[in-house]
Short mmCIF file of C-alpha atoms and ligand atoms in Angstrom, two decimals:
data_model
loop_
_atom_site.label_atom_id
_atom_site.label_comp_id
_atom_site.label_asym_id
_atom_site.label_seq_id
_atom_site.Cartn_x
_atom_site.Cartn_y
_atom_site.Cartn_z
CA UNK A 1 -28.53 -24.86 -9.06
CA UNK A 2 -26.60 -26.05 -12.26
CA UNK A 3 -23.20 -27.06 -11.58
CA UNK A 4 -21.88 -25.01 -14.91
CA UNK A 5 -22.53 -21.73 -13.22
CA UNK A 6 -19.93 -22.68 -10.56
CA UNK A 7 -17.13 -23.37 -12.90
CA UNK A 8 -14.72 -20.70 -13.17
CA UNK A 9 -14.12 -19.19 -16.86
CA UNK A 10 -11.22 -20.86 -17.37
CA UNK A 11 -12.95 -24.46 -16.81
CA UNK A 12 -16.20 -22.97 -18.71
CA UNK A 13 -13.53 -22.56 -21.63
CA UNK A 14 -12.01 -25.79 -21.38
CA UNK A 15 -15.49 -27.54 -21.19
CA UNK A 16 -16.46 -25.54 -24.57
CA UNK A 17 -13.15 -26.71 -26.13
CA UNK A 18 -13.34 -30.47 -25.39
CA UNK A 19 -17.21 -30.21 -26.71
CA UNK A 20 -18.88 -30.91 -23.38
CA UNK A 21 -20.79 -28.19 -23.09
CA UNK A 22 -22.36 -25.49 -25.39
CA UNK A 23 -22.00 -22.23 -25.06
CA UNK A 24 -26.04 -21.50 -25.51
CA UNK A 25 -26.22 -23.91 -22.47
CA UNK A 26 -23.90 -21.87 -20.45
CA UNK A 27 -25.65 -18.86 -21.43
CA UNK A 28 -28.91 -20.41 -20.61
CA UNK A 29 -27.55 -21.81 -17.14
CA UNK A 30 -26.42 -18.09 -16.36
CA UNK A 31 -29.92 -16.64 -17.57
CA UNK A 32 -31.84 -19.30 -15.04
CA UNK A 33 -29.74 -18.26 -12.27
CA UNK A 34 -30.36 -14.91 -13.11
CA UNK A 35 -33.88 -15.36 -13.23
CA UNK A 36 -33.83 -17.32 -9.94
CA UNK A 37 -31.54 -14.82 -7.91
CA UNK A 38 -31.48 -11.40 -9.27
CA UNK A 39 -34.89 -10.25 -7.73
CA UNK A 40 -32.88 -10.52 -4.49
CA UNK A 41 -29.38 -9.14 -5.58
CA UNK A 42 -30.34 -6.53 -8.24
CA UNK A 43 -26.88 -6.89 -9.92
CA UNK A 44 -28.48 -6.26 -13.43
CA UNK A 45 -30.03 -2.73 -14.65
CA UNK A 46 -30.96 -4.72 -18.21
CA UNK A 47 -30.37 -8.21 -19.10
CA UNK A 48 -29.62 -9.04 -23.05
CA UNK A 49 -30.99 -12.58 -22.89
CA UNK A 50 -31.79 -12.83 -26.57
CA UNK A 51 -28.49 -11.18 -27.72
CA UNK A 52 -26.38 -13.32 -25.70
CA UNK A 53 -27.72 -16.68 -26.87
CA UNK A 54 -28.06 -15.25 -30.46
CA UNK A 55 -23.81 -14.76 -29.68
CA UNK A 56 -23.74 -18.20 -28.10
CA UNK A 57 -25.25 -19.96 -31.14
CA UNK A 58 -22.96 -18.42 -33.42
CA UNK A 59 -20.08 -19.35 -31.43
CA UNK A 60 -21.25 -23.13 -31.13
CA UNK A 61 -21.82 -23.32 -35.17
CA UNK A 62 -18.50 -21.62 -35.46
CA UNK A 63 -16.77 -24.35 -33.10
CA UNK A 64 -18.92 -27.29 -35.05
CA UNK A 65 -17.66 -25.83 -38.47
CA UNK A 66 -13.89 -26.08 -36.90
CA UNK A 67 -13.37 -22.43 -37.06
CA UNK A 68 -10.51 -20.95 -35.32
CA UNK A 69 -12.27 -19.19 -32.40
CA UNK A 70 -10.98 -17.44 -29.57
CA UNK A 71 -10.24 -19.87 -26.26
CA UNK A 72 -12.77 -17.85 -24.34
CA UNK A 73 -15.56 -17.59 -27.14
CA UNK A 74 -18.66 -18.65 -25.66
CA UNK A 75 -17.90 -18.19 -22.30
CA UNK A 76 -20.54 -15.52 -20.89
CA UNK A 77 -19.91 -11.99 -19.22
CA UNK A 78 -21.47 -9.19 -17.60
CA UNK A 79 -20.71 -5.44 -18.39
CA UNK A 80 -21.15 -2.58 -16.25
CA UNK A 81 -23.29 -0.10 -17.25
CA UNK A 82 -20.82 2.79 -17.75
CA UNK A 83 -19.33 0.97 -20.92
CA UNK A 84 -21.37 2.16 -24.11
CA UNK A 85 -22.73 -0.80 -26.10
CA UNK A 86 -24.37 -0.26 -29.53
CA UNK A 87 -27.95 -0.37 -29.40
CA UNK A 88 -28.34 -1.41 -25.88
CA UNK A 89 -29.30 1.52 -23.40
CA UNK A 90 -26.28 2.69 -21.20
CA UNK A 91 -27.46 4.51 -18.02
CA UNK A 92 -24.07 4.77 -15.81
CA UNK A 93 -26.81 4.40 -13.17
CA UNK A 94 -28.35 7.65 -13.95
CA UNK A 95 -31.62 9.01 -15.01
CA UNK A 96 -29.78 11.83 -17.07
CA UNK A 97 -29.20 8.43 -19.67
CA UNK A 98 -32.13 6.35 -18.49
CA UNK A 99 -33.14 6.01 -22.34
CA UNK A 100 -29.81 6.63 -24.07
CA UNK A 101 -29.06 4.23 -26.87
CA UNK A 102 -25.52 4.23 -27.54
CA UNK A 103 -24.69 4.66 -31.58
CA UNK A 104 -21.36 2.65 -31.14
CA UNK A 105 -19.36 0.21 -28.65
CA UNK A 106 -16.50 1.10 -26.10
CA UNK A 107 -13.17 -0.64 -27.64
CA UNK A 108 -13.39 -3.10 -24.66
CA UNK A 109 -16.83 -4.23 -25.67
CA UNK A 110 -16.12 -4.61 -29.40
CA UNK A 111 -13.14 -6.72 -28.25
CA UNK A 112 -15.32 -9.13 -26.15
CA UNK A 113 -17.73 -9.32 -29.42
CA UNK A 114 -14.93 -9.75 -31.53
CA UNK A 115 -13.80 -12.82 -29.06
CA UNK A 116 -17.03 -13.98 -29.20
CA UNK A 117 -18.16 -13.61 -25.29
CA UNK A 118 -21.70 -13.50 -25.26
CA UNK A 119 -22.78 -10.26 -22.85
CA UNK A 120 -25.44 -11.44 -20.60
CA UNK A 121 -26.28 -7.74 -19.16
CA UNK A 122 -25.52 -4.53 -18.10
CA UNK A 123 -24.98 -4.06 -14.34
CA UNK A 124 -25.84 -1.55 -11.78
CA UNK A 125 -23.48 1.22 -10.28
CA UNK A 126 -23.19 4.17 -8.21
CA UNK A 127 -24.33 7.51 -10.52
CA UNK A 128 -21.63 8.00 -12.94
CA UNK A 129 -19.26 5.82 -10.77
CA UNK A 130 -19.27 7.86 -7.93
CA UNK A 131 -19.82 6.29 -4.56
CA UNK A 132 -18.56 3.06 -2.85
CA UNK A 133 -21.68 0.97 -2.04
CA UNK A 134 -23.80 1.26 -5.42
CA UNK A 135 -26.25 2.95 -3.36
CA UNK A 136 -26.02 6.08 -5.54
CA UNK A 137 -27.64 4.11 -8.34
CA UNK A 138 -30.73 6.02 -9.53
CA UNK A 139 -32.27 2.65 -10.26
CA UNK A 140 -31.79 1.21 -6.56
CA UNK A 141 -29.18 -0.37 -4.68
CA UNK A 142 -27.49 -4.11 -5.51
CA UNK A 143 -27.28 -6.21 -2.61
CA UNK A 144 -24.28 -8.29 -1.47
CA UNK A 145 -24.71 -12.07 -2.35
CA UNK A 146 -23.26 -12.70 1.22
CA UNK A 147 -25.83 -10.69 3.16
CA UNK A 148 -28.65 -9.15 1.04
CA UNK A 149 -29.17 -6.36 3.99
CA UNK A 150 -25.15 -5.49 3.35
CA UNK A 151 -23.80 -3.20 0.36
CA UNK A 152 -21.78 -5.10 -2.39
CA UNK A 153 -19.37 -2.05 -2.56
CA UNK A 154 -19.28 0.17 -5.49
CA UNK A 155 -19.28 1.76 -7.48
CA UNK A 156 -19.18 -1.59 -9.49
CA UNK A 157 -21.30 -3.53 -7.13
CA UNK A 158 -23.47 -4.96 -10.02
CA UNK A 159 -20.45 -6.44 -11.80
CA UNK A 160 -19.03 -7.91 -7.96
CA UNK A 161 -22.46 -9.16 -6.91
CA UNK A 162 -23.02 -10.69 -10.42
CA UNK A 163 -19.72 -12.67 -10.16
CA UNK A 164 -20.46 -13.51 -6.51
CA UNK A 165 -23.70 -14.66 -6.83
CA UNK A 166 -22.65 -16.90 -10.03
CA UNK A 167 -24.87 -14.90 -12.34
CA UNK A 168 -21.79 -14.75 -14.36
CA UNK A 169 -18.08 -15.97 -14.38
CA UNK A 170 -16.79 -12.69 -15.49
CA UNK A 171 -17.54 -9.00 -15.74
CA UNK A 172 -16.04 -5.63 -16.67
CA UNK A 173 -15.84 -3.00 -14.34
CA UNK A 174 -14.26 0.46 -14.15
CA UNK A 175 -11.79 1.87 -11.29
CA UNK A 176 -11.45 5.55 -10.57
CA UNK A 177 -10.62 5.33 -7.00
CA UNK A 178 -11.30 1.39 -6.25
CA UNK A 179 -14.34 0.91 -7.67
CA UNK A 180 -13.56 -2.63 -9.12
CA UNK A 181 -11.35 -3.68 -6.10
CA UNK A 182 -13.38 -2.47 -3.18
CA UNK A 183 -16.66 -4.16 -4.30
CA UNK A 184 -14.11 -7.24 -4.85
CA UNK A 185 -12.89 -7.02 -1.64
CA UNK A 186 -16.58 -6.94 0.23
CA UNK A 187 -18.06 -9.82 -2.20
CA UNK A 188 -15.17 -12.38 -1.83
CA UNK A 189 -14.31 -12.08 -5.20
CA UNK A 190 -10.91 -10.78 -7.45
CA UNK A 191 -10.83 -7.15 -8.93
CA UNK A 192 -8.47 -5.46 -11.20
CA UNK A 193 -7.06 -2.25 -11.91
CA UNK A 194 -4.56 -2.41 -14.70
CA UNK A 195 -1.89 0.25 -15.04
CA UNK A 196 -3.60 3.61 -16.08
CA UNK A 197 -3.63 3.31 -19.95
CA UNK A 198 -3.59 -0.64 -19.94
CA UNK A 199 -7.14 -0.87 -21.11
CA UNK A 200 -8.90 1.42 -23.38
CA UNK A 201 -11.12 4.22 -22.24
CA UNK A 202 -12.99 4.92 -25.72
CA UNK A 203 -16.62 4.65 -25.06
CA UNK A 204 -16.21 4.36 -21.17
CA UNK A 205 -18.41 7.21 -20.03
CA UNK A 206 -15.98 9.65 -18.73
CA UNK A 207 -15.76 10.58 -14.91
CA UNK A 208 -12.52 11.61 -13.73
CA UNK A 209 -10.18 11.08 -17.19
CA UNK A 210 -6.69 10.82 -15.58
CA UNK A 211 -7.82 8.61 -12.98
CA UNK A 212 -10.70 5.93 -14.71
CA UNK A 213 -9.27 2.74 -15.68
CA UNK A 214 -11.54 -0.28 -16.86
CA UNK A 215 -10.47 -3.73 -15.99
CA UNK A 216 -11.69 -7.04 -14.86
CA UNK A 217 -14.03 -8.61 -12.20
CA UNK A 218 -13.77 -12.57 -11.54
CA UNK A 219 -13.69 -15.42 -8.96
CA UNK A 220 -10.55 -16.12 -9.79
CA UNK A 221 -6.98 -14.44 -10.53
CA UNK A 222 -6.34 -16.66 -13.87
CA UNK A 223 -10.01 -15.69 -15.11
CA UNK A 224 -9.35 -11.74 -14.47
CA UNK A 225 -5.99 -12.10 -16.50
CA UNK A 226 -7.96 -14.03 -19.17
CA UNK A 227 -10.10 -11.31 -19.60
CA UNK A 228 -7.59 -8.63 -19.11
CA UNK A 229 -5.75 -10.33 -22.16
CA UNK A 230 -9.13 -10.22 -24.14
CA UNK A 231 -9.87 -6.71 -23.96
CA UNK A 232 -6.62 -4.93 -22.87
CA UNK A 233 -3.80 -3.43 -24.96
CA UNK A 234 -3.40 -0.60 -27.29
CA UNK A 235 -6.23 1.63 -28.83
CA UNK A 236 -5.59 4.24 -30.93
CA UNK A 237 -9.10 5.63 -30.12
CA UNK A 238 -7.65 6.37 -26.31
CA UNK A 239 -5.07 8.96 -26.66
CA UNK A 240 -3.38 7.63 -23.22
CA UNK A 241 -3.64 4.08 -24.23
CA UNK A 242 -0.29 2.32 -23.64
CA UNK A 243 1.35 -0.17 -26.56
CA UNK A 244 2.49 -2.69 -24.04
CA UNK A 245 1.60 -6.06 -25.01
CA UNK A 246 -0.94 -7.95 -22.63
CA UNK A 247 -0.01 -11.49 -23.63
CA UNK A 248 1.61 -13.37 -20.60
CA UNK A 249 -0.73 -12.29 -18.07
CA UNK A 250 -2.54 -15.51 -17.89
CA UNK A 251 0.77 -17.63 -17.87
CA UNK A 252 1.89 -15.15 -14.87
CA UNK A 253 -1.13 -15.94 -13.01
CA UNK A 254 -0.52 -19.57 -13.28
CA UNK A 255 3.10 -19.63 -12.75
CA UNK A 256 3.86 -17.22 -9.99
CA UNK A 257 5.91 -18.49 -6.75
CA UNK A 258 6.41 -16.53 -3.51
CA UNK A 259 9.74 -17.80 -3.25
CA UNK A 260 12.21 -14.76 -2.81
CA UNK A 261 9.30 -12.32 -3.20
CA UNK A 262 9.97 -8.68 -1.42
CA UNK A 263 6.94 -7.69 -0.20
CA UNK A 264 6.42 -4.35 1.21
CA UNK A 265 3.65 -3.56 3.79
CA UNK A 266 2.78 0.30 3.90
CA UNK A 267 2.74 1.51 7.31
CA UNK A 268 -0.25 4.41 6.23
CA UNK A 269 -2.55 1.45 4.69
CA UNK A 270 -3.62 -0.73 7.61
CA UNK A 271 -3.18 0.64 10.91
CA UNK A 272 -6.22 2.84 12.95
CA UNK A 273 -9.73 2.85 11.17
CA UNK A 274 -8.91 -0.90 9.69
CA UNK A 275 -11.30 -2.90 11.63
CA UNK A 276 -9.57 -6.00 13.81
CA UNK A 277 -10.94 -8.80 11.66
CA UNK A 278 -9.60 -7.00 8.75
CA UNK A 279 -6.09 -6.62 9.80
CA UNK A 280 -6.42 -10.37 11.54
CA UNK A 281 -7.15 -11.72 8.12
CA UNK A 282 -4.12 -9.44 6.24
CA UNK A 283 -1.71 -10.47 9.11
CA UNK A 284 -2.86 -14.19 8.40
CA UNK A 285 -2.07 -13.99 4.54
CA UNK A 286 1.21 -12.18 5.34
CA UNK A 287 2.15 -15.09 7.57
CA UNK A 288 1.28 -17.49 4.75
CA UNK A 289 3.57 -15.81 2.22
CA UNK A 290 6.24 -15.49 4.85
CA UNK A 291 6.09 -19.01 5.25
CA UNK A 292 6.00 -19.57 1.38
CA UNK A 293 9.50 -17.73 1.07
CA UNK A 294 8.57 -14.20 0.80
CA UNK A 295 10.24 -11.32 2.70
CA UNK A 296 8.27 -8.92 4.34
CA UNK A 297 9.40 -5.37 5.17
CA UNK A 298 7.28 -2.37 6.62
CA UNK A 299 7.24 0.21 4.01
CA UNK A 300 6.19 4.05 4.77
CA UNK A 301 4.69 6.12 2.05
CA UNK A 302 3.98 9.30 4.60
CA UNK A 303 1.80 10.94 1.72
CA UNK A 304 -0.85 8.64 1.45
CA UNK A 305 -2.23 9.97 4.58
CA UNK A 306 -3.40 12.98 2.19
CA UNK A 307 -4.03 10.70 -0.88
CA UNK A 308 -7.93 11.03 -0.10
CA UNK A 309 -8.10 14.39 0.23
CA UNK A 310 -6.09 15.00 -3.05
CA UNK A 311 -8.34 12.50 -4.58
CA UNK A 312 -11.59 14.42 -3.65
CA UNK A 313 -10.50 17.59 -4.95
CA UNK A 314 -8.80 16.06 -8.20
CA UNK A 315 -11.98 13.20 -9.06
CA UNK A 316 -14.35 16.24 -8.47
CA UNK A 317 -12.55 18.73 -10.67
CA UNK A 318 -12.38 16.21 -13.74
CA UNK A 319 -15.97 14.96 -13.27
CA UNK A 320 -17.61 18.83 -13.16
CA UNK A 321 -16.13 19.09 -16.48
CA UNK A 322 -16.76 15.92 -18.12
CA UNK A 323 -20.33 16.13 -16.87
CA UNK A 324 -20.93 19.23 -18.20
CA UNK A 325 -22.12 17.69 -21.59
CA UNK A 326 -25.37 16.73 -19.50
CA UNK A 327 -26.90 19.72 -20.58
CA UNK A 328 -30.17 19.00 -22.28
CA UNK A 329 -29.39 19.46 -25.74
CA UNK A 330 -26.78 17.15 -27.10
CA UNK A 331 -28.08 13.80 -25.91
CA UNK A 332 -29.75 12.24 -22.75
CA UNK A 333 -32.50 13.83 -21.05
CA UNK A 334 -34.10 16.94 -21.43
CA UNK A 335 -36.41 18.72 -18.96
CA UNK A 336 -37.64 22.27 -19.84
CA UNK A 337 -38.34 24.58 -17.34
CA UNK A 338 -42.04 24.49 -16.06
CA UNK A 339 -42.79 28.54 -16.18
CA UNK A 340 -41.29 31.50 -17.89
CA UNK A 341 -38.97 31.75 -21.10
CA UNK A 342 -37.16 28.58 -22.32
CA UNK A 343 -33.51 29.83 -22.43
CA UNK A 344 -30.48 27.66 -22.76
CA UNK A 345 -29.66 28.39 -19.35
CA UNK A 346 -32.87 27.43 -17.94
CA UNK A 347 -33.00 24.27 -19.78
CA UNK A 348 -29.70 23.16 -18.36
CA UNK A 349 -30.81 23.83 -14.74
CA UNK A 350 -34.25 22.22 -15.40
CA UNK A 351 -32.35 19.30 -16.69
CA UNK A 352 -28.99 18.55 -14.38
CA UNK A 353 -31.58 19.65 -11.68
CA UNK A 354 -33.60 16.51 -12.59
CA UNK A 355 -31.32 14.19 -14.05
CA UNK A 356 -28.55 14.00 -11.48
CA UNK A 357 -28.72 12.53 -7.85
CA UNK A 358 -27.48 14.40 -4.75
CA UNK A 359 -24.03 12.68 -4.77
CA UNK A 360 -23.19 13.71 -8.42
CA UNK A 361 -24.68 17.49 -7.62
CA UNK A 362 -22.30 17.36 -4.72
CA UNK A 363 -19.06 16.60 -6.79
CA UNK A 364 -20.14 18.89 -9.38
CA UNK A 365 -20.37 21.80 -7.21
CA UNK A 366 -16.98 20.73 -5.28
CA UNK A 367 -14.98 20.42 -8.29
CA UNK A 368 -16.42 23.81 -9.73
CA UNK A 369 -15.50 25.24 -6.57
CA UNK A 370 -12.16 23.77 -6.60
CA UNK A 371 -11.37 24.92 -10.34
CA UNK A 372 -12.76 28.43 -10.07
CA UNK A 373 -10.60 31.41 -10.25
CA UNK A 374 -9.16 32.45 -6.71
CA UNK A 375 -9.57 29.01 -5.17
CA UNK A 376 -7.72 26.78 -8.41
CA UNK A 377 -3.92 27.51 -6.51
CA UNK A 378 -5.52 26.60 -3.20
CA UNK A 379 -7.18 23.48 -3.87
CA UNK A 380 -6.74 22.20 -7.27
CA UNK A 381 -3.09 22.83 -7.63
CA UNK A 382 -2.36 21.63 -4.27
CA UNK A 383 -4.23 18.36 -4.72
CA UNK A 384 -1.78 18.12 -7.93
CA UNK A 385 1.43 18.50 -5.95
CA UNK A 386 0.12 15.83 -3.38
CA UNK A 387 -0.36 13.64 -6.41
CA UNK A 388 3.13 14.01 -7.55
CA UNK A 389 4.38 13.18 -3.94
CA UNK A 390 2.22 10.25 -3.91
CA UNK A 391 4.02 8.84 -7.06
CA UNK A 392 7.47 9.80 -5.88
CA UNK A 393 6.42 7.70 -2.39
CA UNK A 394 5.52 4.45 -4.69
CA UNK A 395 8.90 5.05 -6.67
CA UNK A 396 10.90 4.91 -3.38
CA UNK A 397 9.05 1.87 -2.28
CA UNK A 398 9.45 -0.12 -5.37
CA UNK A 399 13.06 0.79 -5.21
CA UNK A 400 13.01 -1.39 -1.94
CA UNK A 401 10.41 -4.14 -2.71
CA UNK A 402 9.08 -5.83 -5.53
CA UNK A 403 5.11 -5.36 -4.92
CA UNK A 404 3.17 -3.82 -1.77
CA UNK A 405 0.69 -5.49 -0.05
CA UNK A 406 -2.45 -3.84 2.51
CA UNK A 407 -5.94 -4.60 2.86
CA UNK A 408 -8.16 -3.35 0.55
CA UNK A 409 -10.49 -1.79 2.62
CA UNK A 410 -10.65 -0.91 5.91
CA UNK A 411 -13.98 -2.69 6.84
CA UNK A 412 -16.13 -5.64 5.56
CA UNK A 413 -19.42 -5.24 3.82
CA UNK A 414 -21.78 -2.52 6.03
CA UNK A 415 -25.35 -2.60 6.04
CA UNK A 416 -27.33 -0.67 3.52
CA UNK A 417 -28.14 2.78 4.47
CA UNK A 418 -25.25 2.74 7.41
CA UNK A 419 -23.25 5.70 5.48
CA UNK A 420 -25.74 7.02 2.96
CA UNK A 421 -26.19 10.27 4.51
CA UNK A 422 -22.56 10.46 5.47
CA UNK A 423 -20.31 11.24 2.33
CA UNK A 424 -17.05 11.46 4.24
CA UNK A 425 -17.63 8.15 5.75
CA UNK A 426 -18.43 6.79 2.53
CA UNK A 427 -15.29 8.14 1.22
CA UNK A 428 -13.33 6.70 3.55
CA UNK A 429 -13.59 3.16 1.98
CA UNK A 430 -11.16 4.21 -0.47
CA UNK A 431 -8.56 5.16 1.79
CA UNK A 432 -6.21 2.05 0.56
CA UNK A 433 -7.48 1.92 -3.27
CA UNK A 434 -7.20 5.64 -4.11
CA UNK A 435 -3.15 6.18 -4.12
CA UNK A 436 -2.81 3.50 -6.85
CA UNK A 437 -5.36 5.71 -9.00
CA UNK A 438 -3.33 8.99 -8.28
CA UNK A 439 -0.09 7.00 -9.48
CA UNK A 440 -1.40 5.12 -12.20
CA UNK A 441 -0.04 1.68 -10.78
CA UNK A 442 -1.46 -1.57 -11.53
CA UNK A 443 -3.76 -2.83 -8.19
CA UNK A 444 -5.36 -6.05 -7.62
CA UNK A 445 -7.89 -7.41 -4.83
CA UNK A 446 -8.28 -10.76 -3.82
CA UNK A 447 -9.80 -12.59 -0.91
CA UNK A 448 -7.80 -12.95 1.92
CA UNK A 449 -10.22 -14.98 4.18
CA UNK A 450 -13.22 -14.13 6.47
CA UNK A 451 -13.17 -11.55 9.27
CA UNK A 452 -14.78 -12.38 12.56
CA UNK A 453 -18.14 -11.36 11.46
CA UNK A 454 -18.21 -14.09 8.59
CA UNK A 455 -18.04 -11.43 5.95
CA UNK A 456 -14.92 -11.78 3.02
CA UNK A 457 -11.63 -9.42 3.30
CA UNK A 458 -9.90 -8.16 0.41
CA UNK A 459 -6.25 -8.26 0.21
CA UNK A 460 -4.71 -5.43 -2.25
CA UNK A 461 -1.58 -6.25 -4.34
CA UNK A 462 0.32 -3.06 -5.92
CA UNK A 463 2.84 -3.44 -8.65
CA UNK A 464 5.00 -0.75 -10.33
CA UNK A 465 3.62 0.86 -13.46
CA UNK A 466 3.40 -1.77 -16.50
CA UNK A 467 4.42 -4.47 -14.07
CA UNK A 468 1.00 -6.15 -14.12
CA UNK A 469 2.40 -9.31 -15.46
CA UNK A 470 4.00 -9.22 -11.79
CA UNK A 471 1.07 -8.46 -9.98
CA UNK A 472 -0.70 -11.49 -11.45
CA UNK A 473 2.01 -13.82 -10.76
CA UNK A 474 1.83 -12.78 -7.04
CA UNK A 475 -1.99 -12.47 -7.02
CA UNK A 476 -1.93 -16.52 -8.68
CA UNK A 477 0.68 -17.71 -6.00
CA UNK A 478 -0.89 -16.03 -3.15
CA UNK A 479 -4.42 -17.32 -4.21
CA UNK A 480 -3.38 -20.68 -4.53
CA UNK A 481 -1.48 -20.46 -1.05
CA UNK A 482 -4.85 -19.27 0.48
CA UNK A 483 -6.96 -21.58 -0.94
CA UNK A 484 -5.01 -24.43 0.24
CA UNK A 485 -4.96 -23.05 3.76
CA UNK A 486 -8.98 -22.80 3.53
CA UNK A 487 -9.11 -26.52 1.75
CA UNK A 488 -11.61 -24.96 -1.15
CA UNK A 489 -12.73 -21.36 -2.52
CA UNK A 490 -13.78 -18.94 -0.55
CA UNK A 491 -17.01 -18.29 -1.95
CA UNK A 492 -17.92 -22.31 -1.29
CA UNK A 493 -18.44 -20.73 2.06
CA UNK A 494 -20.93 -17.94 1.33
CA UNK A 495 -24.34 -18.48 2.65
CA UNK A 496 -26.72 -19.97 0.06
CA UNK A 497 -28.33 -17.38 -2.14
CA UNK A 498 -31.40 -19.65 -2.16
CA UNK A 499 -31.62 -19.32 1.57
CA UNK A 500 -31.33 -15.62 2.06
CA UNK A 501 -33.54 -14.84 -1.02
CA UNK A 502 -36.37 -16.67 0.58
N1 LIG B 1 -15.71 5.26 -4.57
C1 LIG B 1 -14.65 5.92 -5.29
C2 LIG B 1 -15.69 7.43 -5.58
O1 LIG B 1 -16.61 7.59 -5.15
C3 LIG B 1 -14.27 5.58 -6.44
C4 LIG B 1 -15.22 5.37 -7.46
C5 LIG B 1 -14.81 4.66 -8.58
O2 LIG B 1 -13.75 4.03 -8.65
N2 LIG B 1 -15.49 4.75 -9.94
O3 LIG B 1 -15.19 8.11 -6.24
#
């Protein structure tokens, strides 16, 4: 395997700037890697080799001509398939959009193009981003590069697996309940959910609009911050977009220290239901932080016990409204009834019956029920009240400590198929990530080590709203301490894909 693909995005950018390597070489090295391993991993739904190489050559020419290009120009990236890409099929993992070619770019995609990052392809995901294993993709699951018989997390398993298997140094994901962080955790990579509103949702296929948030997937905290700076920041096309500047995130990732940091460990995120190996890895990381000068306090957030239940009312409610647009009339799949009159209602029923998978149907039914007259107060309203209390618990926690730490997911990667027929077991994967979405606060997952089963464990850092720089500071510092203690990056210890892919 080419050494180029093992470089971080920051290292690739430096090699481009010094003229050691061309973007065309970098892109080709990643495309070759994909040819070699993606038959086994299935991180991509669509590889756009020609377009990526064309962008790369254009950047190479501009650099050669002495143009002032963006620092990350020429560094390739993968994009989750729920970001609309002009002229390139965007499926969101669904038969409903199997052949849909968007007429425009999502704002974050437009920013990637403006900065000159070649887009390698679109990555696999659970249908409409509903799931924790990528098994709900209509196009077959992605496999975890650490063990191909295991899940890569979800819904952004394709993006995380692409990064973990060195098919891309960077990827874009979306996190509604944990879909960037949990795949990061189970693949030994870094995943970040920015403060809600920190990255534009314009052109991201809507699922649960008050929770959806795009964010970076990468192999290092610095790389995540660099990508965040490229695509984050205000967008007038997204009414919930924040005006906060994104400059300084990469500096924060480089310069943080744990000395004097006040860490809160959340009582409710880590006890029963968390594997022993996950807890041991988390505890070891906390000890390391303490040795580096942080103080650690236990913080109780009692409402977090109800966060998952509240999410699974609010999320389906919003998703059922957002997915009403797939009606066989406007765009996407259209299926006409096989017999009887072709009425609007019957076309909708035939289209939605054929185009949606089981998990999507389950949530549309659940959400429609939760919003219906007579049940609205009992379910939807009660869930919104829980959401308010979750926000208050965060506020009182952040009055005592700077950041909160927890394991990202209760278990390591489980075998493909293990939870597919048990929706509740699947939902429980996000028990630790969901509170941050309900409150809109930023959170990151980074590898904390290996569990006793030899699989990676994720550590979650949660910061106050709009304190993304603090999250990167702490993340960068913790990452340095952890890598020092292991004597090298965790992914160096992943089994060689060439061997497991045989
Ligand atoms: N796994 C969660 C769900 O199924 C989160 C999904 C996401 O963040 N997109 O809803």
